[in-house]
Amino acid sequence: LTKWLKGFDNEKEGVIHTVDLIKRHPLLPPNVPVHGMIIDPNTGALELLSNGYE
């Protein structure tokens, strides 16, 4: 449980890693687009890190 609940040292790397885990999950069909984004808490701007359509 501790392995799954730990945080990330780098938010961007954490998002990319999580997107990769989701994309490789055996119950998710391979043609489902999975996107990864970070939101700026001050401005609300979204930064796209992983485009699921590419």
PDB file of N, CA, C and O in Angstrom, chain B, residues numbered from 101:
ATOM      1  N   LEU B 101       0.826  -1.192   0.000  1.00  0.00           N
ATOM      2  CA  LEU B 101       0.000   0.000   0.000  1.00  0.00           C
ATOM      3  C   LEU B 101       0.870   1.255   0.000  1.00  0.00           C
ATOM      4  O   LEU B 101       0.550   2.235  -0.673  1.00  0.00           O
ATOM      5  N   THR B 102       1.958   1.226   0.746  1.00  0.00           N
ATOM      6  CA  THR B 102       2.854   2.382   0.796  1.00  0.00           C
ATOM      7  C   THR B 102       3.427   2.688  -0.578  1.00  0.00           C
ATOM      8  O   THR B 102       3.624   3.853  -0.923  1.00  0.00           O
ATOM      9  N   LYS B 103       3.698   1.651  -1.366  1.00  0.00           N
ATOM     10  CA  LYS B 103       4.238   1.833  -2.715  1.00  0.00           C
ATOM     11  C   LYS B 103       3.291   2.661  -3.569  1.00  0.00           C
ATOM     12  O   LYS B 103       3.745   3.494  -4.353  1.00  0.00           O
ATOM     13  N   TRP B 104       1.992   2.451  -3.435  1.00  0.00           N
ATOM     14  CA  TRP B 104       0.995   3.143  -4.267  1.00  0.00           C
ATOM     15  C   TRP B 104       0.645   4.526  -3.741  1.00  0.00           C
ATOM     16  O   TRP B 104       0.176   5.370  -4.504  1.00  0.00           O
ATOM     17  N   LEU B 105       0.861   4.777  -2.459  1.00  0.00           N
ATOM     18  CA  LEU B 105       0.451   6.049  -1.869  1.00  0.00           C
ATOM     19  C   LEU B 105       1.571   7.062  -1.745  1.00  0.00           C
ATOM     20  O   LEU B 105       1.354   8.165  -1.242  1.00  0.00           O
ATOM     21  N   LYS B 106       2.765   6.707  -2.195  1.00  0.00           N
ATOM     22  CA  LYS B 106       3.866   7.673  -2.092  1.00  0.00           C
ATOM     23  C   LYS B 106       3.692   8.806  -3.100  1.00  0.00           C
ATOM     24  O   LYS B 106       3.045   8.646  -4.134  1.00  0.00           O
ATOM     25  N   GLY B 107       4.268   9.923  -2.783  1.00  0.00           N
ATOM     26  CA  GLY B 107       4.206  11.068  -3.684  1.00  0.00           C
ATOM     27  C   GLY B 107       5.309  10.999  -4.729  1.00  0.00           C
ATOM     28  O   GLY B 107       5.988   9.982  -4.872  1.00  0.00           O
ATOM     29  N   PHE B 108       5.473  12.091  -5.452  1.00  0.00           N
ATOM     30  CA  PHE B 108       6.484  12.162  -6.497  1.00  0.00           C
ATOM     31  C   PHE B 108       7.417  13.321  -6.197  1.00  0.00           C
ATOM     32  O   PHE B 108       6.993  14.363  -5.696  1.00  0.00           O
ATOM     33  N   ASP B 109       8.691  13.129  -6.510  1.00  0.00           N
ATOM     34  CA  ASP B 109       9.655  14.207  -6.347  1.00  0.00           C
ATOM     35  C   ASP B 109       9.475  15.265  -7.433  1.00  0.00           C
ATOM     36  O   ASP B 109       9.751  16.444  -7.212  1.00  0.00           O
ATOM     37  N   ASN B 110       9.017  14.842  -8.594  1.00  0.00           N
ATOM     38  CA  ASN B 110       8.831  15.733  -9.731  1.00  0.00           C
ATOM     39  C   ASN B 110       7.414  15.515 -10.268  1.00  0.00           C
ATOM     40  O   ASN B 110       7.078  14.415 -10.704  1.00  0.00           O
ATOM     41  N   GLU B 111       6.594  16.550 -10.236  1.00  0.00           N
ATOM     42  CA  GLU B 111       5.190  16.405 -10.627  1.00  0.00           C
ATOM     43  C   GLU B 111       5.032  15.948 -12.077  1.00  0.00           C
ATOM     44  O   GLU B 111       4.198  15.093 -12.376  1.00  0.00           O
ATOM     45  N   LYS B 112       5.828  16.515 -12.967  1.00  0.00           N
ATOM     46  CA  LYS B 112       5.715  16.152 -14.384  1.00  0.00           C
ATOM     47  C   LYS B 112       6.053  14.688 -14.604  1.00  0.00           C
ATOM     48  O   LYS B 112       5.338  13.982 -15.315  1.00  0.00           O
ATOM     49  N   GLU B 113       7.137  14.228 -13.998  1.00  0.00           N
ATOM     50  CA  GLU B 113       7.506  12.819 -14.125  1.00  0.00           C
ATOM     51  C   GLU B 113       6.433  11.925 -13.514  1.00  0.00           C
ATOM     52  O   GLU B 113       6.157  10.839 -14.024  1.00  0.00           O
ATOM     53  N   GLY B 114       5.835  12.382 -12.426  1.00  0.00           N
ATOM     54  CA  GLY B 114       4.767  11.620 -11.780  1.00  0.00           C
ATOM     55  C   GLY B 114       3.554  11.458 -12.676  1.00  0.00           C
ATOM     56  O   GLY B 114       2.979  10.373 -12.751  1.00  0.00           O
ATOM     57  N   VAL B 115       3.163  12.518 -13.351  1.00  0.00           N
ATOM     58  CA  VAL B 115       2.016  12.454 -14.260  1.00  0.00           C
ATOM     59  C   VAL B 115       2.322  11.526 -15.428  1.00  0.00           C
ATOM     60  O   VAL B 115       1.496  10.691 -15.795  1.00  0.00           O
ATOM     61  N   ILE B 116       3.498  11.669 -16.007  1.00  0.00           N
ATOM     62  CA  ILE B 116       3.870  10.826 -17.147  1.00  0.00           C
ATOM     63  C   ILE B 116       3.919   9.360 -16.730  1.00  0.00           C
ATOM     64  O   ILE B 116       3.470   8.490 -17.477  1.00  0.00           O
ATOM     65  N   HIS B 117       4.454   9.081 -15.557  1.00  0.00           N
ATOM     66  CA  HIS B 117       4.509   7.707 -15.048  1.00  0.00           C
ATOM     67  C   HIS B 117       3.101   7.149 -14.835  1.00  0.00           C
ATOM     68  O   HIS B 117       2.824   6.005 -15.198  1.00  0.00           O
ATOM     69  N   THR B 118       2.226   7.940 -14.257  1.00  0.00           N
ATOM     70  CA  THR B 118       0.858   7.495 -13.998  1.00  0.00           C
ATOM     71  C   THR B 118       0.097   7.243 -15.296  1.00  0.00           C
ATOM     72  O   THR B 118      -0.636   6.260 -15.403  1.00  0.00           O
ATOM     73  N   VAL B 119       0.265   8.120 -16.277  1.00  0.00           N
ATOM     74  CA  VAL B 119      -0.377   7.918 -17.585  1.00  0.00           C
ATOM     75  C   VAL B 119       0.105   6.608 -18.195  1.00  0.00           C
ATOM     76  O   VAL B 119      -0.689   5.852 -18.754  1.00  0.00           O
ATOM     77  N   ASP B 120       1.392   6.339 -18.091  1.00  0.00           N
ATOM     78  CA  ASP B 120       1.942   5.100 -18.632  1.00  0.00           C
ATOM     79  C   ASP B 120       1.337   3.879 -17.942  1.00  0.00           C
ATOM     80  O   ASP B 120       1.008   2.894 -18.602  1.00  0.00           O
ATOM     81  N   LEU B 121       1.188   3.939 -16.622  1.00  0.00           N
ATOM     82  CA  LEU B 121       0.571   2.840 -15.888  1.00  0.00           C
ATOM     83  C   LEU B 121      -0.871   2.602 -16.345  1.00  0.00           C
ATOM     84  O   LEU B 121      -1.285   1.460 -16.540  1.00  0.00           O
ATOM     85  N   ILE B 122      -1.619   3.671 -16.510  1.00  0.00           N
ATOM     86  CA  ILE B 122      -3.017   3.553 -16.932  1.00  0.00           C
ATOM     87  C   ILE B 122      -3.096   2.976 -18.337  1.00  0.00           C
ATOM     88  O   ILE B 122      -3.908   2.089 -18.600  1.00  0.00           O
ATOM     89  N   LYS B 123      -2.260   3.471 -19.239  1.00  0.00           N
ATOM     90  CA  LYS B 123      -2.285   3.002 -20.628  1.00  0.00           C
ATOM     91  C   LYS B 123      -1.948   1.514 -20.738  1.00  0.00           C
ATOM     92  O   LYS B 123      -2.451   0.826 -21.626  1.00  0.00           O
ATOM     93  N   ARG B 124      -1.104   1.021 -19.842  1.00  0.00           N
ATOM     94  CA  ARG B 124      -0.690  -0.382 -19.888  1.00  0.00           C
ATOM     95  C   ARG B 124      -1.598  -1.305 -19.074  1.00  0.00           C
ATOM     96  O   ARG B 124      -1.366  -2.513 -19.036  1.00  0.00           O
ATOM     97  N   HIS B 125      -2.626  -0.758 -18.426  1.00  0.00           N
ATOM     98  CA  HIS B 125      -3.496  -1.585 -17.588  1.00  0.00           C
ATOM     99  C   HIS B 125      -4.233  -2.601 -18.464  1.00  0.00           C
ATOM    100  O   HIS B 125      -4.772  -2.234 -19.508  1.00  0.00           O
ATOM    101  N   PRO B 126      -4.263  -3.850 -18.060  1.00  0.00           N
ATOM    102  CA  PRO B 126      -4.857  -4.889 -18.896  1.00  0.00           C
ATOM    103  C   PRO B 126      -6.368  -4.751 -19.113  1.00  0.00           C
ATOM    104  O   PRO B 126      -6.897  -5.320 -20.068  1.00  0.00           O
ATOM    105  N   LEU B 127      -7.061  -4.023 -18.265  1.00  0.00           N
ATOM    106  CA  LEU B 127      -8.506  -3.873 -18.427  1.00  0.00           C
ATOM    107  C   LEU B 127      -8.900  -2.676 -19.281  1.00  0.00           C
ATOM    108  O   LEU B 127     -10.079  -2.494 -19.582  1.00  0.00           O
ATOM    109  N   LEU B 128      -7.935  -1.864 -19.671  1.00  0.00           N
ATOM    110  CA  LEU B 128      -8.216  -0.701 -20.500  1.00  0.00           C
ATOM    111  C   LEU B 128      -7.915  -1.034 -21.963  1.00  0.00           C
ATOM    112  O   LEU B 128      -6.789  -1.408 -22.289  1.00  0.00           O
ATOM    113  N   PRO B 129      -8.907  -0.903 -22.844  1.00  0.00           N
ATOM    114  CA  PRO B 129      -8.652  -1.176 -24.255  1.00  0.00           C
ATOM    115  C   PRO B 129      -7.539  -0.266 -24.788  1.00  0.00           C
ATOM    116  O   PRO B 129      -7.438   0.890 -24.379  1.00  0.00           O
ATOM    117  N   PRO B 130      -6.711  -0.779 -25.692  1.00  0.00           N
ATOM    118  CA  PRO B 130      -5.552  -0.012 -26.168  1.00  0.00           C
ATOM    119  C   PRO B 130      -5.909   1.232 -26.980  1.00  0.00           C
ATOM    120  O   PRO B 130      -5.057   2.102 -27.161  1.00  0.00           O
ATOM    121  N   ASN B 131      -7.131   1.339 -27.469  1.00  0.00           N
ATOM    122  CA  ASN B 131      -7.504   2.497 -28.289  1.00  0.00           C
ATOM    123  C   ASN B 131      -8.128   3.638 -27.491  1.00  0.00           C
ATOM    124  O   ASN B 131      -8.611   4.601 -28.085  1.00  0.00           O
ATOM    125  N   VAL B 132      -8.129   3.555 -26.159  1.00  0.00           N
ATOM    126  CA  VAL B 132      -8.668   4.624 -25.314  1.00  0.00           C
ATOM    127  C   VAL B 132      -7.591   5.674 -25.093  1.00  0.00           C
ATOM    128  O   VAL B 132      -6.532   5.355 -24.552  1.00  0.00           O
ATOM    129  N   PRO B 133      -7.829   6.926 -25.499  1.00  0.00           N
ATOM    130  CA  PRO B 133      -6.817   7.960 -25.288  1.00  0.00           C
ATOM    131  C   PRO B 133      -6.712   8.343 -23.806  1.00  0.00           C
ATOM    132  O   PRO B 133      -7.718   8.582 -23.139  1.00  0.00           O
ATOM    133  N   VAL B 134      -5.500   8.395 -23.321  1.00  0.00           N
ATOM    134  CA  VAL B 134      -5.236   8.793 -21.932  1.00  0.00           C
ATOM    135  C   VAL B 134      -4.350  10.028 -21.982  1.00  0.00           C
ATOM    136  O   VAL B 134      -3.265   9.999 -22.563  1.00  0.00           O
ATOM    137  N   HIS B 135      -4.809  11.099 -21.379  1.00  0.00           N
ATOM    138  CA  HIS B 135      -4.075  12.359 -21.371  1.00  0.00           C
ATOM    139  C   HIS B 135      -3.489  12.597 -19.980  1.00  0.00           C
ATOM    140  O   HIS B 135      -4.021  12.110 -18.983  1.00  0.00           O
ATOM    141  N   GLY B 136      -2.410  13.336 -19.923  1.00  0.00           N
ATOM    142  CA  GLY B 136      -1.817  13.732 -18.655  1.00  0.00           C
ATOM    143  C   GLY B 136      -1.621  15.238 -18.643  1.00  0.00           C
ATOM    144  O   GLY B 136      -1.010  15.799 -19.553  1.00  0.00           O
ATOM    145  N   MET B 137      -2.143  15.895 -17.606  1.00  0.00           N
ATOM    146  CA  MET B 137      -2.054  17.355 -17.506  1.00  0.00           C
ATOM    147  C   MET B 137      -1.718  17.770 -16.085  1.00  0.00           C
ATOM    148  O   MET B 137      -1.978  17.048 -15.122  1.00  0.00           O
ATOM    149  N   ILE B 138      -1.136  18.947 -15.986  1.00  0.00           N
ATOM    150  CA  ILE B 138      -0.891  19.589 -14.691  1.00  0.00           C
ATOM    151  C   ILE B 138      -1.608  20.931 -14.712  1.00  0.00           C
ATOM    152  O   ILE B 138      -1.560  21.662 -15.701  1.00  0.00           O
ATOM    153  N   ILE B 139      -2.272  21.239 -13.606  1.00  0.00           N
ATOM    154  CA  ILE B 139      -2.963  22.523 -13.506  1.00  0.00           C
ATOM    155  C   ILE B 139      -2.153  23.470 -12.617  1.00  0.00           C
ATOM    156  O   ILE B 139      -1.675  23.079 -11.551  1.00  0.00           O
ATOM    157  N   ASP B 140      -2.008  24.696 -13.061  1.00  0.00           N
ATOM    158  CA  ASP B 140      -1.334  25.724 -12.268  1.00  0.00           C
ATOM    159  C   ASP B 140      -2.340  26.217 -11.228  1.00  0.00           C
ATOM    160  O   ASP B 140      -3.382  26.755 -11.602  1.00  0.00           O
ATOM    161  N   PRO B 141      -2.060  26.049  -9.939  1.00  0.00           N
ATOM    162  CA  PRO B 141      -3.035  26.436  -8.917  1.00  0.00           C
ATOM    163  C   PRO B 141      -3.285  27.943  -8.840  1.00  0.00           C
ATOM    164  O   PRO B 141      -4.309  28.378  -8.312  1.00  0.00           O
ATOM    165  N   ASN B 142      -2.359  28.731  -9.362  1.00  0.00           N
ATOM    166  CA  ASN B 142      -2.526  30.188  -9.295  1.00  0.00           C
ATOM    167  C   ASN B 142      -3.346  30.737 -10.456  1.00  0.00           C
ATOM    168  O   ASN B 142      -4.147  31.655 -10.278  1.00  0.00           O
ATOM    169  N   THR B 143      -3.145  30.173 -11.644  1.00  0.00           N
ATOM    170  CA  THR B 143      -3.818  30.724 -12.824  1.00  0.00           C
ATOM    171  C   THR B 143      -4.926  29.826 -13.364  1.00  0.00           C
ATOM    172  O   THR B 143      -5.794  30.286 -14.105  1.00  0.00           O
ATOM    173  N   GLY B 144      -4.898  28.547 -12.997  1.00  0.00           N
ATOM    174  CA  GLY B 144      -5.855  27.598 -13.538  1.00  0.00           C
ATOM    175  C   GLY B 144      -5.466  27.084 -14.909  1.00  0.00           C
ATOM    176  O   GLY B 144      -6.207  26.307 -15.511  1.00  0.00           O
ATOM    177  N   ALA B 145      -4.317  27.505 -15.413  1.00  0.00           N
ATOM    178  CA  ALA B 145      -3.858  27.068 -16.735  1.00  0.00           C
ATOM    179  C   ALA B 145      -3.478  25.592 -16.693  1.00  0.00           C
ATOM    180  O   ALA B 145      -2.884  25.118 -15.725  1.00  0.00           O
ATOM    181  N   LEU B 146      -3.830  24.872 -17.761  1.00  0.00           N
ATOM    182  CA  LEU B 146      -3.475  23.471 -17.892  1.00  0.00           C
ATOM    183  C   LEU B 146      -2.258  23.322 -18.794  1.00  0.00           C
ATOM    184  O   LEU B 146      -2.148  23.972 -19.834  1.00  0.00           O
ATOM    185  N   GLU B 147      -1.355  22.458 -18.374  1.00  0.00           N
ATOM    186  CA  GLU B 147      -0.196  22.121 -19.199  1.00  0.00           C
ATOM    187  C   GLU B 147      -0.343  20.666 -19.626  1.00  0.00           C
ATOM    188  O   GLU B 147      -0.351  19.772 -18.780  1.00  0.00           O
ATOM    189  N   LEU B 148      -0.456  20.424 -20.903  1.00  0.00           N
ATOM    190  CA  LEU B 148      -0.597  19.076 -21.433  1.00  0.00           C
ATOM    191  C   LEU B 148       0.769  18.402 -21.479  1.00  0.00           C
ATOM    192  O   LEU B 148       1.678  18.871 -22.163  1.00  0.00           O
ATOM    193  N   LEU B 149       0.905  17.313 -20.757  1.00  0.00           N
ATOM    194  CA  LEU B 149       2.169  16.583 -20.719  1.00  0.00           C
ATOM    195  C   LEU B 149       2.141  15.334 -21.570  1.00  0.00           C
ATOM    196  O   LEU B 149       3.171  14.905 -22.088  1.00  0.00           O
ATOM    197  N   SER B 150       0.971  14.753 -21.716  1.00  0.00           N
ATOM    198  CA  SER B 150       0.832  13.540 -22.491  1.00  0.00           C
ATOM    199  C   SER B 150      -0.469  13.608 -23.275  1.00  0.00           C
ATOM    200  O   SER B 150      -1.556  13.616 -22.698  1.00  0.00           O
ATOM    201  N   ASN B 151      -0.345  13.655 -24.583  1.00  0.00           N
ATOM    202  CA  ASN B 151      -1.517  13.751 -25.469  1.00  0.00           C
ATOM    203  C   ASN B 151      -1.910  12.335 -25.864  1.00  0.00           C
ATOM    204  O   ASN B 151      -1.169  11.658 -26.577  1.00  0.00           O
ATOM    205  N   GLY B 152      -3.057  11.893 -25.412  1.00  0.00           N
ATOM    206  CA  GLY B 152      -3.507  10.538 -25.666  1.00  0.00           C
ATOM    207  C   GLY B 152      -3.872  10.267 -27.117  1.00  0.00           C
ATOM    208  O   GLY B 152      -4.066   9.109 -27.488  1.00  0.00           O
ATOM    209  N   TYR B 153      -3.973  11.300 -27.949  1.00  0.00           N
ATOM    210  CA  TYR B 153      -4.309  11.113 -29.345  1.00  0.00           C
ATOM    211  C   TYR B 153      -3.076  10.900 -30.226  1.00  0.00           C
ATOM    212  O   TYR B 153      -3.201  10.546 -31.399  1.00  0.00           O
ATOM    213  N   GLU B 154      -1.894  11.115 -29.662  1.00  0.00           N
ATOM    214  CA  GLU B 154      -0.666  10.936 -30.450  1.00  0.00           C
ATOM    215  C   GLU B 154      -0.108   9.552 -30.259  1.00  0.00           C
ATOM    216  O   GLU B 154       0.923   9.216 -30.841  1.00  0.00           O
TER     217      GLU B 154
END
